[in-house]
PDB file of C-alpha atoms and ligand atoms in Angstrom:
ATOM      1  CA  MET A  32     -10.612  11.594  11.734  1.00 92.00           C
ATOM      2  CA  ILE A  33      -8.746  13.103   8.961  1.00 97.00           C
ATOM      3  CA  VAL A  34      -7.782  16.777   8.944  1.00 97.00           C
ATOM      4  CA  MET A  35      -6.055  18.839   6.650  1.00 98.00           C
ATOM      5  CA  LYS A  36      -5.117  22.343   7.076  1.00 98.00           C
ATOM      6  CA  ASP A  37      -3.544  24.677   4.590  1.00 98.00           C
ATOM      7  CA  VAL A  38      -1.598  21.742   2.998  1.00 98.00           C
ATOM      8  CA  TYR A  39       0.733  22.208   0.115  1.00 98.00           C
ATOM      9  CA  LYS A  40       3.203  19.693  -1.337  1.00 98.00           C
ATOM     10  CA  THR A  41       5.908  20.578  -3.973  1.00 98.00           C
ATOM     11  CA  TYR A  42       8.137  17.722  -4.988  1.00 98.00           C
ATOM     12  CA  PRO A  43      11.702  18.003  -5.234  1.00 97.00           C
ATOM     13  CA  ASN A  44      11.446  18.467  -9.075  1.00 97.00           C
ATOM     14  CA  GLY A  45       9.585  21.890  -8.313  1.00 97.00           C
ATOM     15  CA  VAL A  46       6.192  20.468  -9.167  1.00 97.00           C
ATOM     16  CA  THR A  47       3.479  21.668  -6.714  1.00 98.00           C
ATOM     17  CA  ALA A  48       0.963  18.886  -6.660  1.00 98.00           C
ATOM     18  CA  ILE A  49      -1.091  20.242  -3.710  1.00 98.00           C
ATOM     19  CA  ASN A  50      -1.521  23.864  -3.517  1.00 98.00           C
ATOM     20  CA  GLY A  51      -3.284  24.755  -0.419  1.00 98.00           C
ATOM     21  CA  ILE A  52      -5.854  22.265   0.708  1.00 98.00           C
ATOM     22  CA  SER A  53      -8.002  22.094   3.842  1.00 98.00           C
ATOM     23  CA  VAL A  54     -10.550  19.472   4.517  1.00 98.00           C
ATOM     24  CA  ASN A  55     -12.231  17.350   7.275  1.00 98.00           C
ATOM     25  CA  ILE A  56     -13.285  13.668   6.925  1.00 98.00           C
ATOM     26  CA  ASP A  57     -15.298  12.183   9.600  1.00 97.00           C
ATOM     27  CA  GLN A  58     -15.271   8.504  10.909  1.00 97.00           C
ATOM     28  CA  GLY A  59     -17.374   6.158   8.847  1.00 97.00           C
ATOM     29  CA  GLU A  60     -17.607   8.500   5.840  1.00 98.00           C
ATOM     30  CA  PHE A  61     -17.169   7.188   2.352  1.00 98.00           C
ATOM     31  CA  VAL A  62     -15.470   9.762   0.084  1.00 98.00           C
ATOM     32  CA  TYR A  63     -14.576   9.499  -3.666  1.00 98.00           C
ATOM     33  CA  ILE A  64     -11.596  11.680  -4.843  1.00 98.00           C
ATOM     34  CA  VAL A  65     -12.149  12.634  -8.489  1.00 98.00           C
ATOM     35  CA  GLY A  66     -10.508  14.908 -10.984  1.00 97.00           C
ATOM     36  CA  PRO A  67      -8.295  15.005 -14.039  1.00 96.00           C
ATOM     37  CA  SER A  68      -5.166  13.019 -14.573  1.00 95.00           C
ATOM     38  CA  GLY A  69      -2.275  14.877 -12.787  1.00 96.00           C
ATOM     39  CA  ALA A  70      -4.579  17.011 -10.656  1.00 97.00           C
ATOM     40  CA  GLY A  71      -3.023  15.770  -7.347  1.00 97.00           C
ATOM     41  CA  LYS A  72      -5.332  12.888  -6.178  1.00 97.00           C
ATOM     42  CA  SER A  73      -2.628  10.315  -5.638  1.00 96.00           C
ATOM     43  CA  THR A  74      -0.527  12.832  -3.622  1.00 98.00           C
ATOM     44  CA  PHE A  75      -3.450  13.917  -1.626  1.00 97.00           C
ATOM     45  CA  ILE A  76      -3.959  10.225  -0.592  1.00 96.00           C
ATOM     46  CA  LYS A  77      -0.313   9.688  -0.036  1.00 96.00           C
ATOM     47  CA  LEU A  78       0.016  12.569   2.166  1.00 96.00           C
ATOM     48  CA  MET A  79      -2.614  10.753   4.470  1.00 95.00           C
ATOM     49  CA  TYR A  80      -0.715   7.785   5.087  1.00 93.00           C
ATOM     50  CA  ARG A  81       2.669   9.532   5.129  1.00 93.00           C
ATOM     51  CA  GLU A  82       4.016   8.154   2.033  1.00 93.00           C
ATOM     52  CA  GLU A  83       4.670  11.831   1.236  1.00 95.00           C
ATOM     53  CA  LYS A  84       5.342  14.610   3.653  1.00 95.00           C
ATOM     54  CA  PRO A  85       3.816  18.027   3.160  1.00 96.00           C
ATOM     55  CA  THR A  86       5.980  21.011   2.249  1.00 97.00           C
ATOM     56  CA  LYS A  87       3.753  23.038   4.613  1.00 97.00           C
ATOM     57  CA  GLY A  88       0.378  22.653   6.546  1.00 97.00           C
ATOM     58  CA  THR A  89      -0.942  20.242   9.257  1.00 97.00           C
ATOM     59  CA  ILE A  90      -2.313  16.771   8.795  1.00 97.00           C
ATOM     60  CA  ILE A  91      -3.950  15.009  11.535  1.00 96.00           C
ATOM     61  CA  VAL A  92      -5.004  11.340  11.150  1.00 95.00           C
ATOM     62  CA  ASN A  93      -6.825   9.587  13.933  1.00 92.00           C
ATOM     63  CA  ASN A  94      -5.602  12.268  16.378  1.00 92.00           C
ATOM     64  CA  LYS A  95      -1.984  11.871  15.312  1.00 92.00           C
ATOM     65  CA  ASN A  96      -0.237  15.071  13.858  1.00 94.00           C
ATOM     66  CA  LEU A  97       1.739  13.594  11.120  1.00 93.00           C
ATOM     67  CA  SER A  98       4.288  16.300  11.005  1.00 88.00           C
ATOM     68  CA  GLU A  99       5.169  15.282  14.531  1.00 89.00           C
ATOM     69  CA  LEU A 100       5.379  11.632  13.787  1.00 90.00           C
ATOM     70  CA  LYS A 101       8.878  10.231  14.089  1.00 90.00           C
ATOM     71  CA  GLU A 102      10.047   7.654  11.553  1.00 88.00           C
ATOM     72  CA  LYS A 103       9.734   4.905  13.991  1.00 90.00           C
ATOM     73  CA  GLU A 104       6.166   5.615  14.789  1.00 89.00           C
ATOM     74  CA  ILE A 105       5.129   5.338  11.010  1.00 87.00           C
ATOM     75  CA  PRO A 106       4.282   1.509  11.390  1.00 83.00           C
ATOM     76  CA  TYR A 107       1.681   2.442  13.935  1.00 84.00           C
ATOM     77  CA  LEU A 108       0.087   4.856  11.776  1.00 86.00           C
ATOM     78  CA  ARG A 109      -0.200   2.245   9.134  1.00 84.00           C
ATOM     79  CA  ARG A 110      -1.979  -0.155  11.268  1.00 86.00           C
ATOM     80  CA  ASP A 111      -4.822   2.542  11.644  1.00 90.00           C
ATOM     81  CA  ILE A 112      -4.670   2.896   7.653  1.00 94.00           C
ATOM     82  CA  GLY A 113      -5.107   0.141   5.081  1.00 95.00           C
ATOM     83  CA  VAL A 114      -4.267   0.758   1.461  1.00 95.00           C
ATOM     84  CA  VAL A 115      -5.002  -0.724  -1.777  1.00 96.00           C
ATOM     85  CA  PHE A 116      -3.783  -0.172  -5.272  1.00 95.00           C
ATOM     86  CA  GLN A 117      -4.849  -0.275  -8.880  1.00 94.00           C
ATOM     87  CA  ASP A 118      -2.240  -3.048  -9.494  1.00 94.00           C
ATOM     88  CA  PHE A 119      -3.006  -5.003  -6.272  1.00 95.00           C
ATOM     89  CA  LYS A 120       0.543  -5.459  -5.161  1.00 95.00           C
ATOM     90  CA  LEU A 121       0.094  -8.836  -3.766  1.00 97.00           C
ATOM     91  CA  LEU A 122       3.321 -11.053  -3.023  1.00 97.00           C
ATOM     92  CA  PRO A 123       3.329 -13.625  -6.056  1.00 97.00           C
ATOM     93  CA  LYS A 124       5.027 -16.212  -4.353  1.00 97.00           C
ATOM     94  CA  LEU A 125       2.789 -16.603  -1.263  1.00 97.00           C
ATOM     95  CA  THR A 126      -0.891 -17.829  -1.358  1.00 98.00           C
ATOM     96  CA  VAL A 127      -3.767 -15.620  -0.661  1.00 98.00           C
ATOM     97  CA  TYR A 128      -3.849 -16.979   2.857  1.00 97.00           C
ATOM     98  CA  GLU A 129      -0.103 -16.100   3.424  1.00 97.00           C
ATOM     99  CA  ASN A 130      -0.377 -12.711   1.779  1.00 97.00           C
ATOM    100  CA  VAL A 131      -3.203 -11.820   4.356  1.00 97.00           C
ATOM    101  CA  ALA A 132      -1.636 -13.481   7.309  1.00 96.00           C
ATOM    102  CA  PHE A 133       1.633 -11.812   6.474  1.00 93.00           C
ATOM    103  CA  ALA A 134       0.192  -8.275   7.659  1.00 89.00           C
ATOM    104  CA  LEU A 135      -0.562  -9.936  11.171  1.00 92.00           C
ATOM    105  CA  GLU A 136       2.700 -11.609  11.349  1.00 91.00           C
ATOM    106  CA  VAL A 137       4.716  -8.477  10.778  1.00 85.00           C
ATOM    107  CA  ILE A 138       2.787  -6.852  13.992  1.00 84.00           C
ATOM    108  CA  GLU A 139       3.423 -10.085  15.895  1.00 85.00           C
ATOM    109  CA  GLU A 140      -0.086 -10.999  16.344  1.00 88.00           C
ATOM    110  CA  PRO A 141      -0.402 -14.232  18.446  1.00 91.00           C
ATOM    111  CA  PRO A 142      -0.441 -17.396  15.842  1.00 88.00           C
ATOM    112  CA  ARG A 143      -3.653 -18.682  17.218  1.00 88.00           C
ATOM    113  CA  ASN A 144      -5.452 -15.397  16.416  1.00 93.00           C
ATOM    114  CA  ILE A 145      -3.972 -15.317  13.019  1.00 95.00           C
ATOM    115  CA  ARG A 146      -5.711 -18.303  11.452  1.00 95.00           C
ATOM    116  CA  LYS A 147      -9.279 -17.122  12.736  1.00 96.00           C
ATOM    117  CA  ARG A 148      -8.753 -13.532  11.640  1.00 96.00           C
ATOM    118  CA  VAL A 149      -7.316 -14.374   8.192  1.00 97.00           C
ATOM    119  CA  MET A 150     -10.305 -16.780   7.594  1.00 96.00           C
ATOM    120  CA  GLU A 151     -12.763 -13.932   9.011  1.00 96.00           C
ATOM    121  CA  VAL A 152     -11.490 -11.492   6.547  1.00 96.00           C
ATOM    122  CA  LEU A 153     -11.223 -13.850   3.454  1.00 97.00           C
ATOM    123  CA  ASP A 154     -14.943 -14.595   4.276  1.00 96.00           C
ATOM    124  CA  ILE A 155     -15.914 -10.814   4.236  1.00 94.00           C
ATOM    125  CA  VAL A 156     -14.360 -10.541   0.700  1.00 95.00           C
ATOM    126  CA  GLY A 157     -15.736 -13.823  -0.470  1.00 95.00           C
ATOM    127  CA  LEU A 158     -12.448 -15.647  -1.044  1.00 96.00           C
ATOM    128  CA  LYS A 159     -12.447 -18.406   1.564  1.00 96.00           C
ATOM    129  CA  ASN A 160     -12.373 -21.013  -0.956  1.00 97.00           C
ATOM    130  CA  LYS A 161      -9.102 -19.513  -2.500  1.00 98.00           C
ATOM    131  CA  ALA A 162      -7.267 -19.429   0.551  1.00 97.00           C
ATOM    132  CA  ARG A 163      -4.563 -21.807  -0.920  1.00 97.00           C
ATOM    133  CA  SER A 164      -4.460 -20.399  -4.428  1.00 98.00           C
ATOM    134  CA  ALA A 165      -1.580 -18.336  -5.706  1.00 98.00           C
ATOM    135  CA  PRO A 166      -2.292 -14.643  -6.648  1.00 97.00           C
ATOM    136  CA  SER A 167      -1.631 -15.626 -10.442  1.00 97.00           C
ATOM    137  CA  GLU A 168      -4.524 -18.446 -10.257  1.00 97.00           C
ATOM    138  CA  LEU A 169      -7.042 -15.582  -9.337  1.00 97.00           C
ATOM    139  CA  SER A 170      -9.120 -13.353 -11.717  1.00 96.00           C
ATOM    140  CA  GLY A 171      -8.156  -9.600 -11.479  1.00 96.00           C
ATOM    141  CA  GLY A 172     -11.253  -8.977  -9.296  1.00 96.00           C
ATOM    142  CA  GLU A 173     -10.283 -11.803  -6.974  1.00 97.00           C
ATOM    143  CA  GLN A 174      -6.927 -10.604  -6.705  1.00 97.00           C
ATOM    144  CA  GLN A 175      -8.354  -7.176  -5.712  1.00 96.00           C
ATOM    145  CA  ARG A 176     -10.459  -8.669  -2.938  1.00 96.00           C
ATOM    146  CA  ALA A 177      -7.500 -10.520  -1.743  1.00 97.00           C
ATOM    147  CA  ALA A 178      -5.646  -7.232  -1.386  1.00 97.00           C
ATOM    148  CA  ILE A 179      -8.562  -5.566   0.374  1.00 97.00           C
ATOM    149  CA  ALA A 180      -8.567  -8.573   2.853  1.00 97.00           C
ATOM    150  CA  ARG A 181      -4.906  -7.807   3.390  1.00 96.00           C
ATOM    151  CA  ALA A 182      -5.565  -4.263   3.910  1.00 96.00           C
ATOM    152  CA  ILE A 183      -8.495  -4.621   6.487  1.00 96.00           C
ATOM    153  CA  VAL A 184      -7.126  -7.730   8.421  1.00 95.00           C
ATOM    154  CA  ASN A 185      -5.530  -5.425  11.152  1.00 92.00           C
ATOM    155  CA  ARG A 186      -8.877  -3.630  11.579  1.00 94.00           C
ATOM    156  CA  PRO A 187      -7.790  -0.305  10.247  1.00 95.00           C
ATOM    157  CA  LYS A 188     -10.133   2.656  10.949  1.00 96.00           C
ATOM    158  CA  ILE A 189      -9.403   3.995   7.425  1.00 97.00           C
ATOM    159  CA  LEU A 190      -9.165   2.299   4.164  1.00 97.00           C
ATOM    160  CA  ILE A 191      -7.511   4.099   1.250  1.00 97.00           C
ATOM    161  CA  ALA A 192      -8.110   2.859  -2.243  1.00 96.00           C
ATOM    162  CA  ASP A 193      -6.048   4.420  -5.174  1.00 95.00           C
ATOM    163  CA  GLU A 194      -8.231   3.359  -8.429  1.00 96.00           C
ATOM    164  CA  PRO A 195      -8.961   0.055  -7.084  1.00 96.00           C
ATOM    165  CA  THR A 196     -11.149  -0.624  -9.983  1.00 96.00           C
ATOM    166  CA  GLY A 197      -8.785   0.715 -12.700  1.00 95.00           C
ATOM    167  CA  ASN A 198      -7.750  -2.438 -14.092  1.00 93.00           C
ATOM    168  CA  LEU A 199     -11.241  -4.341 -13.780  1.00 94.00           C
ATOM    169  CA  ASP A 200     -14.214  -4.427 -16.115  1.00 93.00           C
ATOM    170  CA  PRO A 201     -17.640  -2.912 -15.022  1.00 92.00           C
ATOM    171  CA  GLU A 202     -19.129  -6.026 -13.573  1.00 92.00           C
ATOM    172  CA  THR A 203     -16.136  -7.119 -11.387  1.00 94.00           C
ATOM    173  CA  SER A 204     -15.858  -3.256 -10.529  1.00 95.00           C
ATOM    174  CA  MET A 205     -19.288  -3.736  -8.847  1.00 94.00           C
ATOM    175  CA  VAL A 206     -18.290  -6.727  -6.925  1.00 93.00           C
ATOM    176  CA  ILE A 207     -15.300  -4.657  -5.514  1.00 94.00           C
ATOM    177  CA  MET A 208     -17.591  -1.696  -4.696  1.00 95.00           C
ATOM    178  CA  ASP A 209     -20.091  -4.105  -2.928  1.00 94.00           C
ATOM    179  CA  THR A 210     -17.068  -5.383  -0.957  1.00 94.00           C
ATOM    180  CA  LEU A 211     -16.090  -1.752  -0.004  1.00 96.00           C
ATOM    181  CA  GLU A 212     -19.539  -0.869   0.969  1.00 95.00           C
ATOM    182  CA  THR A 213     -19.784  -3.867   3.436  1.00 95.00           C
ATOM    183  CA  ILE A 214     -16.458  -2.672   5.004  1.00 96.00           C
ATOM    184  CA  ASN A 215     -17.792   0.873   5.170  1.00 97.00           C
ATOM    185  CA  SER A 216     -20.903  -0.276   6.895  1.00 97.00           C
ATOM    186  CA  SER A 217     -18.847  -1.798   9.763  1.00 95.00           C
ATOM    187  CA  GLY A 218     -17.657   1.724  10.547  1.00 96.00           C
ATOM    188  CA  THR A 219     -14.571   1.825   8.439  1.00 97.00           C
ATOM    189  CA  THR A 220     -13.770   5.303   6.900  1.00 98.00           C
ATOM    190  CA  ILE A 221     -13.219   4.901   3.091  1.00 98.00           C
ATOM    191  CA  LEU A 222     -11.439   7.186   0.663  1.00 97.00           C
ATOM    192  CA  MET A 223     -11.318   6.134  -2.872  1.00 97.00           C
ATOM    193  CA  ALA A 224      -9.603   7.790  -5.722  1.00 97.00           C
ATOM    194  CA  THR A 225     -11.444   6.923  -9.167  1.00 96.00           C
ATOM    195  CA  HIS A 226     -11.900   7.625 -12.752  1.00 95.00           C
ATOM    196  CA  SER A 227     -15.074   5.586 -12.860  1.00 95.00           C
ATOM    197  CA  LYS A 228     -17.975   7.880 -13.648  1.00 95.00           C
ATOM    198  CA  SER A 229     -20.573   5.047 -13.379  1.00 94.00           C
ATOM    199  CA  ILE A 230     -19.356   4.030  -9.857  1.00 95.00           C
ATOM    200  CA  VAL A 231     -19.455   7.503  -8.540  1.00 96.00           C
ATOM    201  CA  ASN A 232     -22.754   8.409 -10.076  1.00 96.00           C
ATOM    202  CA  ALA A 233     -24.500   5.275  -8.799  1.00 93.00           C
ATOM    203  CA  MET A 234     -23.253   5.592  -5.229  1.00 91.00           C
ATOM    204  CA  LYS A 235     -24.282   8.955  -4.249  1.00 93.00           C
ATOM    205  CA  LYS A 236     -21.510   9.521  -1.679  1.00 96.00           C
ATOM    206  CA  ARG A 237     -19.306  12.337  -0.873  1.00 98.00           C
ATOM    207  CA  VAL A 238     -17.334  13.635  -3.611  1.00 98.00           C
ATOM    208  CA  ILE A 239     -14.081  15.799  -3.417  1.00 98.00           C
ATOM    209  CA  ALA A 240     -12.790  16.925  -6.730  1.00 98.00           C
ATOM    210  CA  ILE A 241      -9.057  17.812  -6.983  1.00 98.00           C
ATOM    211  CA  GLU A 242      -8.049  20.180  -9.727  1.00 98.00           C
ATOM    212  CA  ASN A 243      -4.541  21.657 -10.150  1.00 98.00           C
ATOM    213  CA  GLY A 244      -3.772  20.814  -6.575  1.00 98.00           C
ATOM    214  CA  ILE A 245      -6.920  22.402  -4.889  1.00 98.00           C
ATOM    215  CA  ILE A 246     -10.419  21.214  -3.920  1.00 98.00           C
ATOM    216  CA  ALA A 247     -12.605  22.298  -6.640  1.00 98.00           C
ATOM    217  CA  ARG A 248     -15.725  20.661  -5.387  1.00 97.00           C
ATOM    218  CA  ASP A 249     -16.832  19.078  -2.158  1.00 98.00           C
ATOM    219  CA  GLU A 250     -20.238  17.760  -2.269  1.00 97.00           C
ATOM    220  CA  GLN A 251     -22.133  15.292   0.011  1.00 97.00           C
ATOM    221  CA  ARG A 252     -24.082  13.473  -2.407  1.00 96.00           C
ATOM    222  CA  GLY A 253     -22.038  14.211  -5.347  1.00 96.00           C
ATOM    223  CA  GLU A 254     -21.595  13.455  -9.081  1.00 96.00           C
ATOM    224  CA  TYR A 255     -18.460  12.482 -10.902  1.00 97.00           C
ATOM    225  CA  GLY A 256     -18.846  15.672 -12.832  1.00 95.00           C
ATOM    226  CA  TYR A 257     -16.425  15.195 -15.739  1.00 93.00           C
ATOM    227  CA  GLU A 258     -16.916  13.750 -19.177  1.00 88.00           C
ATOM    228  CA  VAL A 259     -15.341  10.381 -19.920  1.00 76.00           C
TER     229      VAL A 259
HETATM  230  P1  ADP B 195      -3.203  12.333 -10.033  1.00 85.31           P
HETATM  231  O1  ADP B 195      -3.107  11.330  -8.950  1.00 85.31           O
HETATM  232  O2  ADP B 195      -4.491  13.163  -9.808  1.00 85.31           O
HETATM  233  O3  ADP B 195      -2.931  11.858 -11.379  1.00 85.31           O
HETATM  234  P2  ADP B 195      -0.645  12.994  -8.707  1.00 85.31           P
HETATM  235  O4  ADP B 195      -0.804  13.354  -7.440  1.00 85.31           O
HETATM  236  O5  ADP B 195      -0.034  11.605  -9.309  1.00 85.31           O
HETATM  237  O6  ADP B 195      -2.148  13.376  -9.688  1.00 85.31           O
HETATM  238  O7  ADP B 195       0.298  14.043  -9.558  1.00 85.31           O
HETATM  239  C1  ADP B 195       0.322  15.379  -9.442  1.00 85.31           C
HETATM  240  C2  ADP B 195       1.282  16.212 -10.058  1.00 85.31           C
HETATM  241  O8  ADP B 195       2.444  15.983  -9.269  1.00 85.31           O
HETATM  242  C3  ADP B 195       1.707  15.758 -11.552  1.00 85.31           C
HETATM  243  O9  ADP B 195       2.033  16.906 -12.161  1.00 85.31           O
HETATM  244  C4  ADP B 195       2.826  14.813 -11.343  1.00 85.31           C
HETATM  245  O10 ADP B 195       3.383  14.622 -12.467  1.00 85.31           O
HETATM  246  C5  ADP B 195       3.556  15.156 -10.056  1.00 85.31           C
HETATM  247  N1  ADP B 195       4.050  13.974  -9.386  1.00 85.31           N
HETATM  248  C6  ADP B 195       3.459  13.116  -8.752  1.00 85.31           C
HETATM  249  N2  ADP B 195       4.347  12.333  -8.034  1.00 85.31           N
HETATM  250  C7  ADP B 195       5.428  12.866  -8.235  1.00 85.31           C
HETATM  251  C8  ADP B 195       6.900  12.680  -7.803  1.00 85.31           C
HETATM  252  N3  ADP B 195       7.041  11.465  -7.065  1.00 85.31           N
HETATM  253  N4  ADP B 195       7.886  13.713  -8.056  1.00 85.31           N
HETATM  254  C9  ADP B 195       7.663  14.564  -8.987  1.00 85.31           C
HETATM  255  N5  ADP B 195       6.304  14.908  -9.430  1.00 85.31           N
HETATM  256  C10 ADP B 195       5.316  14.043  -9.040  1.00 85.31           C
HETATM  257  P1  ADP B 196     -14.969  -6.560  15.990  1.00 85.31           P
HETATM  258  O1  ADP B 196     -14.202  -7.490  16.426  1.00 85.31           O
HETATM  259  O2  ADP B 196     -14.824  -5.090  16.625  1.00 85.31           O
HETATM  260  O3  ADP B 196     -16.491  -6.774  15.631  1.00 85.31           O
HETATM  261  P2  ADP B 196     -14.658  -7.138  13.217  1.00 85.31           P
HETATM  262  O4  ADP B 196     -14.053  -8.367  13.211  1.00 85.31           O
HETATM  263  O5  ADP B 196     -15.814  -7.052  12.806  1.00 85.31           O
HETATM  264  O6  ADP B 196     -14.224  -6.217  14.468  1.00 85.31           O
HETATM  265  O7  ADP B 196     -13.737  -6.329  12.191  1.00 85.31           O
HETATM  266  C1  ADP B 196     -13.602  -5.083  12.224  1.00 85.31           C
HETATM  267  C2  ADP B 196     -12.966  -4.537  10.957  1.00 85.31           C
HETATM  268  O8  ADP B 196     -12.908  -5.520  10.011  1.00 85.31           O
HETATM  269  C3  ADP B 196     -13.507  -3.307  10.180  1.00 85.31           C
HETATM  270  O9  ADP B 196     -12.904  -2.025  10.838  1.00 85.31           O
HETATM  271  C4  ADP B 196     -13.054  -3.495   8.952  1.00 85.31           C
HETATM  272  O10 ADP B 196     -11.893  -3.063   8.760  1.00 85.31           O
HETATM  273  C5  ADP B 196     -13.220  -5.046   8.810  1.00 85.31           C
HETATM  274  N1  ADP B 196     -14.409  -5.448   8.355  1.00 85.31           N
HETATM  275  C6  ADP B 196     -14.777  -5.133   7.016  1.00 85.31           C
HETATM  276  N2  ADP B 196     -15.867  -5.609   6.600  1.00 85.31           N
HETATM  277  C7  ADP B 196     -16.449  -6.099   7.746  1.00 85.31           C
HETATM  278  C8  ADP B 196     -17.758  -6.828   8.115  1.00 85.31           C
HETATM  279  N3  ADP B 196     -18.552  -6.809   7.127  1.00 85.31           N
HETATM  280  N4  ADP B 196     -17.793  -7.093   9.255  1.00 85.31           N
HETATM  281  C9  ADP B 196     -16.868  -6.901  10.204  1.00 85.31           C
HETATM  282  N5  ADP B 196     -15.811  -6.407   9.860  1.00 85.31           N
HETATM  283  C10 ADP B 196     -15.438  -5.976   8.646  1.00 85.31           C
END
């Protein structure tokens, strides 16, 4: 599903964020990415959805070799990968429904399918009753669930989450984790970068620890492993 081989990433300013990473992630896995601030977690994640290009090495996502991907093929890669962020990134002037529908409109899904699919995913994240609300009328946890609905509406094979609970209190974070677990149990591969020791230690999933741009640990039923 995701293969990285001898991957390096040096930014134009000379900072080497990824310093030789090889890893395999299978379809259906749930993987936590942990490590100190500045360790390279976000860069590792951005390489997978081609937000950044590696300086060296091979990245294969969903049988597509990203270094051979042409610019015009990037939208197709992005259909296979949903992404959610710490700050949600919802469009403020659109309703929850419109935010989610937008992802289908841009890929020119037939209108009759859009309504059905949008309500389906709003149901999955428990937000059917907020379809007409603006993002500003939602709590942080609801906004993140709306962002998750938008990310999965295309049925991506991979969902990437960069600190999705970073702005949320522990109780709300657990609701987000339940939502992600449901999505994972339907077969979607999930990669989640997080600083939440309590979440990682409670879930007993695969943990990849990145330190100074390399994989310092990769454990199947891992722990967070850092003091907070
Ligand atoms: P993390 O997500 O673990 O905090 P990042 O991948 O964001 O780590 O950053 C790794 C290193 O790369 C840091 O030293 C950071 O300052 C640097 N970095 C991240 N993004 C850029 C960028 N766009 N340009 C230059 N340096 C960057
Ligand atoms: P299918 O038509 O193949 O049954 P679904 O409508 O069930 O597909 O949606 C599959 C996609 O929807 C998953 O890959 C995932 O992105 C998302 N999804 C998330 N959670 C669920 C869930 N509980 N049930 C179904 N699909 C989910």
